[in-house]
Short mmCIF file of C-alpha atoms and ligand atoms in Angstrom, two decimals:
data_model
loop_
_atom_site.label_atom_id
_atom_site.label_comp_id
_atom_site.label_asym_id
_atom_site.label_seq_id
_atom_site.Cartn_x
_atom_site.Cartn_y
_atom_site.Cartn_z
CA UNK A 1 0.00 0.00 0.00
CA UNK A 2 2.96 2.39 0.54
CA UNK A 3 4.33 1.11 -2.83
CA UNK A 4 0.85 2.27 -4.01
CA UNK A 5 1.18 6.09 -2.73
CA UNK A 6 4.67 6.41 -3.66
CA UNK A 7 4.05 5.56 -6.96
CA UNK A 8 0.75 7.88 -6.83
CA UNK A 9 2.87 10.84 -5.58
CA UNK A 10 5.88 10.05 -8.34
CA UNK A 11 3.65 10.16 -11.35
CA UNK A 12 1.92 13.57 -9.49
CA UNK A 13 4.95 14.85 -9.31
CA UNK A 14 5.82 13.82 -13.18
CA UNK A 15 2.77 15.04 -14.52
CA UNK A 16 3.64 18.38 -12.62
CA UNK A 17 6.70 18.66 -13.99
CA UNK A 18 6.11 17.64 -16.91
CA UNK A 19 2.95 20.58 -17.08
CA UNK A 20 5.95 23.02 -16.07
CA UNK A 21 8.52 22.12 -18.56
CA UNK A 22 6.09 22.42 -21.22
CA UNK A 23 4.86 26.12 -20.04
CA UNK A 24 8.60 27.03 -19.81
CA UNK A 25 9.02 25.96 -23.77
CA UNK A 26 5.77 27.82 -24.75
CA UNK A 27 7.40 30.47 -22.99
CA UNK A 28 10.25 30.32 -24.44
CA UNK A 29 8.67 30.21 -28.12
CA UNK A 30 6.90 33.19 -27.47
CA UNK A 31 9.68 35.21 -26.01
CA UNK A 32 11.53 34.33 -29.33
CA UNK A 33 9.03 36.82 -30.94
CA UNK A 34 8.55 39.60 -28.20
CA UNK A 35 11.17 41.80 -29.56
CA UNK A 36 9.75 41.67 -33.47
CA UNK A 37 6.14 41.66 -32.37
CA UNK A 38 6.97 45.08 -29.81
CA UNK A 39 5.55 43.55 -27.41
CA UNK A 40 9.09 44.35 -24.60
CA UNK A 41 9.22 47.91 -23.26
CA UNK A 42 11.15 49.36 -20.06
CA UNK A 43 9.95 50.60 -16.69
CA UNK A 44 11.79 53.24 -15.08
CA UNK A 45 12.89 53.74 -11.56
CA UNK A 46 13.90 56.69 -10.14
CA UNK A 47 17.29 56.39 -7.50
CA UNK A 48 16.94 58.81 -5.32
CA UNK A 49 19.41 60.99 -3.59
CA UNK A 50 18.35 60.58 0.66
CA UNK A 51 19.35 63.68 1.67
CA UNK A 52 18.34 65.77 -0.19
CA UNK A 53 15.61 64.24 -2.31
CA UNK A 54 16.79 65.19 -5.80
CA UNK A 55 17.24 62.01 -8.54
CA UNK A 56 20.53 61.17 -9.70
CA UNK A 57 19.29 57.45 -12.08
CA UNK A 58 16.86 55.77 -13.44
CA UNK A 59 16.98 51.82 -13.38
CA UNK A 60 15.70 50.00 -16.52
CA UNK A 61 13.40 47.38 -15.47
CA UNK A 62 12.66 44.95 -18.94
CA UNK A 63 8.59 44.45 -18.53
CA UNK A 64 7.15 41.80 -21.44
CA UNK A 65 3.52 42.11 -22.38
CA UNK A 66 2.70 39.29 -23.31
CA UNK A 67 -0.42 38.72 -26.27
CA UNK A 68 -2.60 36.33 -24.15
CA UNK A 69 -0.86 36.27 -20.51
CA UNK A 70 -0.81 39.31 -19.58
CA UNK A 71 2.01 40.90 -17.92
CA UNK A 72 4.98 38.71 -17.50
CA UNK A 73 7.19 39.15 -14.49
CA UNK A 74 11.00 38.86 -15.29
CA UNK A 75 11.44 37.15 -12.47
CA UNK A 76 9.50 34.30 -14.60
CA UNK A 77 10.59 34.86 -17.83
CA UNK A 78 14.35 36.13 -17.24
CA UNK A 79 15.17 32.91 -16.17
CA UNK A 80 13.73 31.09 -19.34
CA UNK A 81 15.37 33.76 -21.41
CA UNK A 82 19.10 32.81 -19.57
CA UNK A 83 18.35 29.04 -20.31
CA UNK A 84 17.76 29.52 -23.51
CA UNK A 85 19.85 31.85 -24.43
CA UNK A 86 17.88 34.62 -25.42
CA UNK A 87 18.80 36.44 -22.96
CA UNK A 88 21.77 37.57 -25.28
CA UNK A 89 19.41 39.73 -27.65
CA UNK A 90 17.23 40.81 -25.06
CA UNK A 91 19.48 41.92 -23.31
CA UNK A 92 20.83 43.83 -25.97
CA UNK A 93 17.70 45.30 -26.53
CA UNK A 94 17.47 46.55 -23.28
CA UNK A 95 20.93 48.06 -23.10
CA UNK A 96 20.64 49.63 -26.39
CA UNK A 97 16.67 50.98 -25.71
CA UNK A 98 18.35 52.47 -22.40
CA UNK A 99 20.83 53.99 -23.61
CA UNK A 100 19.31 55.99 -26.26
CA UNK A 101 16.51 56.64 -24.22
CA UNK A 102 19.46 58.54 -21.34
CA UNK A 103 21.01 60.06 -24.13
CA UNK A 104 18.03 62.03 -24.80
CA UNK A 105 17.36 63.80 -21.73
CA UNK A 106 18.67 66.95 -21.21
CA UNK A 107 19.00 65.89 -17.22
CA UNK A 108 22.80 64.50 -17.41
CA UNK A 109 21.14 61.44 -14.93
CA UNK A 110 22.69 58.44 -15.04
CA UNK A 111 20.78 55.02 -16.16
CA UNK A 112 22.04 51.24 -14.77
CA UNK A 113 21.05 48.24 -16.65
CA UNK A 114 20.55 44.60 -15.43
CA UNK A 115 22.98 42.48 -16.81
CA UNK A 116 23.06 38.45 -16.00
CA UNK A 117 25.63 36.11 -15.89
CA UNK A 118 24.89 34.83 -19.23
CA UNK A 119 25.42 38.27 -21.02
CA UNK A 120 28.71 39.01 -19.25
CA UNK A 121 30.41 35.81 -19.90
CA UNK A 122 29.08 35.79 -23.57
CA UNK A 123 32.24 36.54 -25.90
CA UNK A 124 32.34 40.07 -26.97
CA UNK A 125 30.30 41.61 -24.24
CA UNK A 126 32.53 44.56 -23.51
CA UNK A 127 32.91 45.61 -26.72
CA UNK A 128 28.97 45.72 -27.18
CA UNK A 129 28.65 47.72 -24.82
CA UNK A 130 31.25 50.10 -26.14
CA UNK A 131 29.25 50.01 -29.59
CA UNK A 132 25.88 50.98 -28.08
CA UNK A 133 27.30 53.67 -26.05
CA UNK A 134 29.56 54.97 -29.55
CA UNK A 135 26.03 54.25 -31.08
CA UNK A 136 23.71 56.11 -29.09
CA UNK A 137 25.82 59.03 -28.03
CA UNK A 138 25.54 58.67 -24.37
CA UNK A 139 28.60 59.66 -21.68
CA UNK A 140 29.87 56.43 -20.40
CA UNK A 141 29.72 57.44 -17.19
CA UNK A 142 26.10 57.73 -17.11
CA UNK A 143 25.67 54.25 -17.94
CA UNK A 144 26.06 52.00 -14.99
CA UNK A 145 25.85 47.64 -14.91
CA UNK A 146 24.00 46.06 -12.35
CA UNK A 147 25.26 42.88 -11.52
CA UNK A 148 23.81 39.92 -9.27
CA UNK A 149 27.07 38.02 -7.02
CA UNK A 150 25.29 34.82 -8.75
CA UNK A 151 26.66 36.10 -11.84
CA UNK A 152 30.25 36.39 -10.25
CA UNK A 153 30.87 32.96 -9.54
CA UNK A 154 30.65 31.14 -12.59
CA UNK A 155 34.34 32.03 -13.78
CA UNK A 156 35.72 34.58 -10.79
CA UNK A 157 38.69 34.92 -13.06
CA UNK A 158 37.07 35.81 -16.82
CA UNK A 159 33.97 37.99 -14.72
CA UNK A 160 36.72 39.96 -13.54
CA UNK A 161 38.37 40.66 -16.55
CA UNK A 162 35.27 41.63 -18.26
CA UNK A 163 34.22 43.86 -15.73
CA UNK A 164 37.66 45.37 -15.63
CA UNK A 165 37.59 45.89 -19.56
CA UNK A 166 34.07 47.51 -18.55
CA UNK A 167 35.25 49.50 -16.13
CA UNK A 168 38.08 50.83 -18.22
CA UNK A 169 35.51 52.62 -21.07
CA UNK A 170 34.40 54.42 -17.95
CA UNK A 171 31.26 52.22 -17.34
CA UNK A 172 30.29 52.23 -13.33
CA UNK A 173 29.17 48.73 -11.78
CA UNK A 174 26.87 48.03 -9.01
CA UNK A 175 26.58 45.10 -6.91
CA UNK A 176 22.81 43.91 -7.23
CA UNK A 177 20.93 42.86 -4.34
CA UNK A 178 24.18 42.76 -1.95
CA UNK A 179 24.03 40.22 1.22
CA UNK A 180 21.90 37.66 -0.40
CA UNK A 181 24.67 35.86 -3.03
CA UNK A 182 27.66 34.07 -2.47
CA UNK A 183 30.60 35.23 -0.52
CA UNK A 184 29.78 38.99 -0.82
CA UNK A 185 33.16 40.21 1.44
CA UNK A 186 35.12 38.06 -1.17
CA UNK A 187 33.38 39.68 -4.08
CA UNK A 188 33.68 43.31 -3.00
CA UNK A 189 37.37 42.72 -2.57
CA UNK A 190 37.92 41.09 -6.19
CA UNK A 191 35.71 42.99 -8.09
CA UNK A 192 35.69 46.54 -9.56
CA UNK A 193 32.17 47.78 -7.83
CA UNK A 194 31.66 51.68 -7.92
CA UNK A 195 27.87 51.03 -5.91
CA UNK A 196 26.74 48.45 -3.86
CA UNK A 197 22.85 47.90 -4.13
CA UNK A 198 21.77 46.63 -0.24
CA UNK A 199 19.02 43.71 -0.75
CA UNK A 200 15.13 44.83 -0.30
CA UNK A 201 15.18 41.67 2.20
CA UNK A 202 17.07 43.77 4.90
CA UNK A 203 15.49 47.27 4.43
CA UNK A 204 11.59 46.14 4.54
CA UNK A 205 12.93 45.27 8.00
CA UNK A 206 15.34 47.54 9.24
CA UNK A 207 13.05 49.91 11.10
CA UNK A 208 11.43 46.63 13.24
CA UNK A 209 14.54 44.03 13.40
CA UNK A 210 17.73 45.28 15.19
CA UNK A 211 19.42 42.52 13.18
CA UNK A 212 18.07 43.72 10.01
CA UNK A 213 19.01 47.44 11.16
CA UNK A 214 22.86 46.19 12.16
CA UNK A 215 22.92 44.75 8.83
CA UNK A 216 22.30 47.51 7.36
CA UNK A 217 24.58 49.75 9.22
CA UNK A 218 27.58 47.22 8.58
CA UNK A 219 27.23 47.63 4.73
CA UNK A 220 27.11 51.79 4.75
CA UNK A 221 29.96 51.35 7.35
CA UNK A 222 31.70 49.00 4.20
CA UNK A 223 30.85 51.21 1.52
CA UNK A 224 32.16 54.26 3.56
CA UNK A 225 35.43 52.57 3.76
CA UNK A 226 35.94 51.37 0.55
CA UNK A 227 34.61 54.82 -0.86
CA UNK A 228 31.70 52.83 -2.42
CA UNK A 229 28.39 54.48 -2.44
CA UNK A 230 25.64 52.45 -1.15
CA UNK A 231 21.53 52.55 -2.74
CA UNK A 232 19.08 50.99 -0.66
CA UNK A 233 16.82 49.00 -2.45
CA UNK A 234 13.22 48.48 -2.17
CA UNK A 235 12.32 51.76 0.18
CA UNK A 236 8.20 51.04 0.83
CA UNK A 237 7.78 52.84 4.38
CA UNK A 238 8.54 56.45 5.27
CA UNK A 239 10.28 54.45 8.59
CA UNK A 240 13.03 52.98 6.54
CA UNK A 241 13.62 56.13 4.83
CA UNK A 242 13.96 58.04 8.28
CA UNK A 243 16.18 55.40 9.23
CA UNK A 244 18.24 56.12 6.44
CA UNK A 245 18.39 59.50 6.76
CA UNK A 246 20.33 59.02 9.92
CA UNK A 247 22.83 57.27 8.28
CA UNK A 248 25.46 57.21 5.99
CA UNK A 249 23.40 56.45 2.66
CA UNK A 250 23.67 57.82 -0.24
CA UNK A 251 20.64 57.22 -2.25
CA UNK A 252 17.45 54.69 -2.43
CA UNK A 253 15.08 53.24 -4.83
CA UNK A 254 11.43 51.91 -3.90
CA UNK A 255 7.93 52.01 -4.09
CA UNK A 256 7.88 54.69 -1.64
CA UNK A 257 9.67 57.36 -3.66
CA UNK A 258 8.08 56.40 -6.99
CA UNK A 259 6.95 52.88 -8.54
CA UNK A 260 9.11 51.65 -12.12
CA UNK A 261 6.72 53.31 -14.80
CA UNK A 262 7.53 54.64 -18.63
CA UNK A 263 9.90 57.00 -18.72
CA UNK A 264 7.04 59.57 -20.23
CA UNK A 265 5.89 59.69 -16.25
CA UNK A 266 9.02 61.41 -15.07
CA UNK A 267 9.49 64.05 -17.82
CA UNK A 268 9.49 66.98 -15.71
CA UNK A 269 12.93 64.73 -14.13
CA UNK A 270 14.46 64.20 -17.46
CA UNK A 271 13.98 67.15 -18.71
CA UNK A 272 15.68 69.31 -15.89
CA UNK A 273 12.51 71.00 -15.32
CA UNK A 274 12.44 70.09 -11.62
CA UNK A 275 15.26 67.85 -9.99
CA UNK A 276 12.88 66.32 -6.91
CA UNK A 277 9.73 63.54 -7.67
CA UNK A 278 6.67 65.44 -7.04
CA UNK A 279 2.84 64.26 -7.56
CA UNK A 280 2.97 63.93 -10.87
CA UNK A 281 5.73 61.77 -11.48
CA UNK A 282 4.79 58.58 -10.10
CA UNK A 283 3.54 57.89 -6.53
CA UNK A 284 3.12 61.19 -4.22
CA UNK A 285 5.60 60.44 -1.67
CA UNK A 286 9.20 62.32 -0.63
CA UNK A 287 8.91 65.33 1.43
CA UNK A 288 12.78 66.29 2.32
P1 C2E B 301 16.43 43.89 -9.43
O1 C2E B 301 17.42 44.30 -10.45
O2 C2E B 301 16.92 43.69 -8.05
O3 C2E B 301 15.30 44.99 -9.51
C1 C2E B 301 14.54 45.41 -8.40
C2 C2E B 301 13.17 44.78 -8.40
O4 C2E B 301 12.46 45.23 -7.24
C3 C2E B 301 12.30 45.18 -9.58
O5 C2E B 301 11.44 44.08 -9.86
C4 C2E B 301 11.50 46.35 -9.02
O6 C2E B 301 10.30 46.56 -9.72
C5 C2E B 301 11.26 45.86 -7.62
N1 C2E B 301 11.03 46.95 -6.67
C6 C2E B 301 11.47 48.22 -6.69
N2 C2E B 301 11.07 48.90 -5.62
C7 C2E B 301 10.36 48.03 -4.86
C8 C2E B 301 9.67 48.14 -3.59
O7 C2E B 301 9.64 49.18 -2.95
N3 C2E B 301 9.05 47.01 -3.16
C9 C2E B 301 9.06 45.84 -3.84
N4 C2E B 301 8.42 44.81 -3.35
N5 C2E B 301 9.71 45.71 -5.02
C10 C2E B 301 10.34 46.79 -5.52
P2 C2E B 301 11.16 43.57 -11.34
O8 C2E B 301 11.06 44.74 -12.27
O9 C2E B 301 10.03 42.62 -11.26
O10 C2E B 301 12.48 42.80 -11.71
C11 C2E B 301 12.87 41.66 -10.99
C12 C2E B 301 14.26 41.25 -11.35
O11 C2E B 301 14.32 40.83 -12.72
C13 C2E B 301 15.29 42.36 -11.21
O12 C2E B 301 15.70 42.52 -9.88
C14 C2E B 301 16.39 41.84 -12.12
O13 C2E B 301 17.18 40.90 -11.44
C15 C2E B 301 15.59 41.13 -13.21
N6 C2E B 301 15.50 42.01 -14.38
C16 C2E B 301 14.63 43.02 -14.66
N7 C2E B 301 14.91 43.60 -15.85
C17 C2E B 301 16.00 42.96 -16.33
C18 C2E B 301 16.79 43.09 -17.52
O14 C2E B 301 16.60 43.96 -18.38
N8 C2E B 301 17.84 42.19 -17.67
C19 C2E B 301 18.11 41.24 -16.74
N9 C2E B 301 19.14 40.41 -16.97
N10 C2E B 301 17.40 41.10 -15.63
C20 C2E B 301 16.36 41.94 -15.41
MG1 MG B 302 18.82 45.72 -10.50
MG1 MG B 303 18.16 44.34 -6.78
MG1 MG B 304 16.79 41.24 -7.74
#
């Protein structure tokens, strides 16, 4: 009778998987046509200075509409796109999009890019990125990588290289969601970071947890020493951004100060118009 079950519960479990492999491929097929069919775009989030309010970035966020699904979360269909390789012209698309789009605004802000592990260990990746900025006309320093420590692992050796050859065209790179990877300490020694990005996970908490809030305080403390500027990510409650304030942080990014939206939503930003969100760009929120 046990037999029985565990049999039962292996061909659930099959059937399961086998439903999820085959919604991965559809997937897949589909994202094969996104870029063609228009259906990609970019969300924009502001990074905000702490003290004093004004915006310094944007982050491109790659949002997929998909024909029949809806909205498509890259945190579902990123992943396909790195197993099957398409993340190579996506991602292209999203670095090139980006960087015309910053090149247009008279607002000398900067705009960082997600870049996975796939992309930087692809052969060539430097140099495309030295082609879209020659292409597009925008300031290499204004372009800036964000990279997850998952990515760094891989091939510690060639990801350093590449980021070094990156880093040498003038190119700033951040450390994505920082504390949650693989041997971060290690990382931040052997890699050329100019920003460390400090994981949503330890600001939604760092007002209520004293762990959370030490945390916190240890990686501004790091980032003051090694001269590294430090966003938080993830800001939702005016409490985190008070406890901010009171330290040693140089800017933040969350729903709080303004929710990732088309670029058309913070035109009185790009523009130079006004240098602080107000109510009309995104969610009414910062009050310096
Ligand atoms: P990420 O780079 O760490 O981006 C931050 C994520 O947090 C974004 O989710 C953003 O919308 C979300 N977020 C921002 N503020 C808040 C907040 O206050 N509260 C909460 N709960 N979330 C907030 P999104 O856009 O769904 O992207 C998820 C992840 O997908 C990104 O994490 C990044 O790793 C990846 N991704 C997005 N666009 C690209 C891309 O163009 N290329 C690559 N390779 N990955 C991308
Ligand atoms: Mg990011
Ligand atoms: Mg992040
Ligand atoms: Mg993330």
């Amino acid at each position: 009778r046990a037999k029985q079950d565990g049999r039962g519960v292996f061909r659930f479990y099959e059937a399961e998987m086998g439903a999820e492999v085959r919604d991965r491929r559809l997937l897949e097929h589909d994202l094969r046509n996104a870029i063609v069919r228009g259906e990609l775009s970019i969300a924009y989030q502001p990074q905000v200075e702490v003290q004093t309010g004004d915006v310094v970035g944007f982050e491109a966020l790659l949002r997929w509409r998909h024909p029949a699904r809806g909205a498509v979360s890259p945190a579902i269909f990123v992943p396909v796109a790195e197993e099957s390789g398409l993340i190579l012209p996506l991602g292209e698309w999203v670095l090139r999009a980006a960087c015309r789009e910053a090149a247009g605004w008279k607002a000398l802000l900067s705009v960082a890019v997600n870049v996975s592990a796939v992309q930087l260990h692809a052969p060539g990746f430097p140099e495309l990125v030295g082609a879209v900025l020659a292409e597009t006309g925008l300031d290499p320093e204004r372009l800036e990588i964000e990279i997850t420590e998952t990515a760094l692992i891989k091939d510690v050796a060639r990801a350093v290289a590449v980021l070094e050859r990156i880093r040498s065209i003038g190119v700033r790179i951040a450390m994505d969601d920082f504390g949650t990877g693989y041997s971060s300490l290690a990382n931040l020694r052997a890699f050329p970071f100019s920003k460390i990005k400090v994981d949503r996970s330890f600001i939604q908490s760092v007002d209520t947890n004293p762990q959370s809030a030490a945390i916190v305080r240890a990686v501004l403390g790091l980032g003051s020493g090694l001269d590294v500027p430090v966003v938080a990510e993830g800001v939702e409650r005016p409490e985190e951004l008070a406890f901010l304030r009171g330290e040693i942080c140089q800017s933040a990014q969350g729903y709080l100060l303004a929710r990732p939206s088309p670029i058309e939503m913070f035109a009185d930003i790009t523009s130079g118009h006004i240098t602080r969100l107000g109510p009309t760009s995104g969610t009414p929120m910062l009050r310096v």
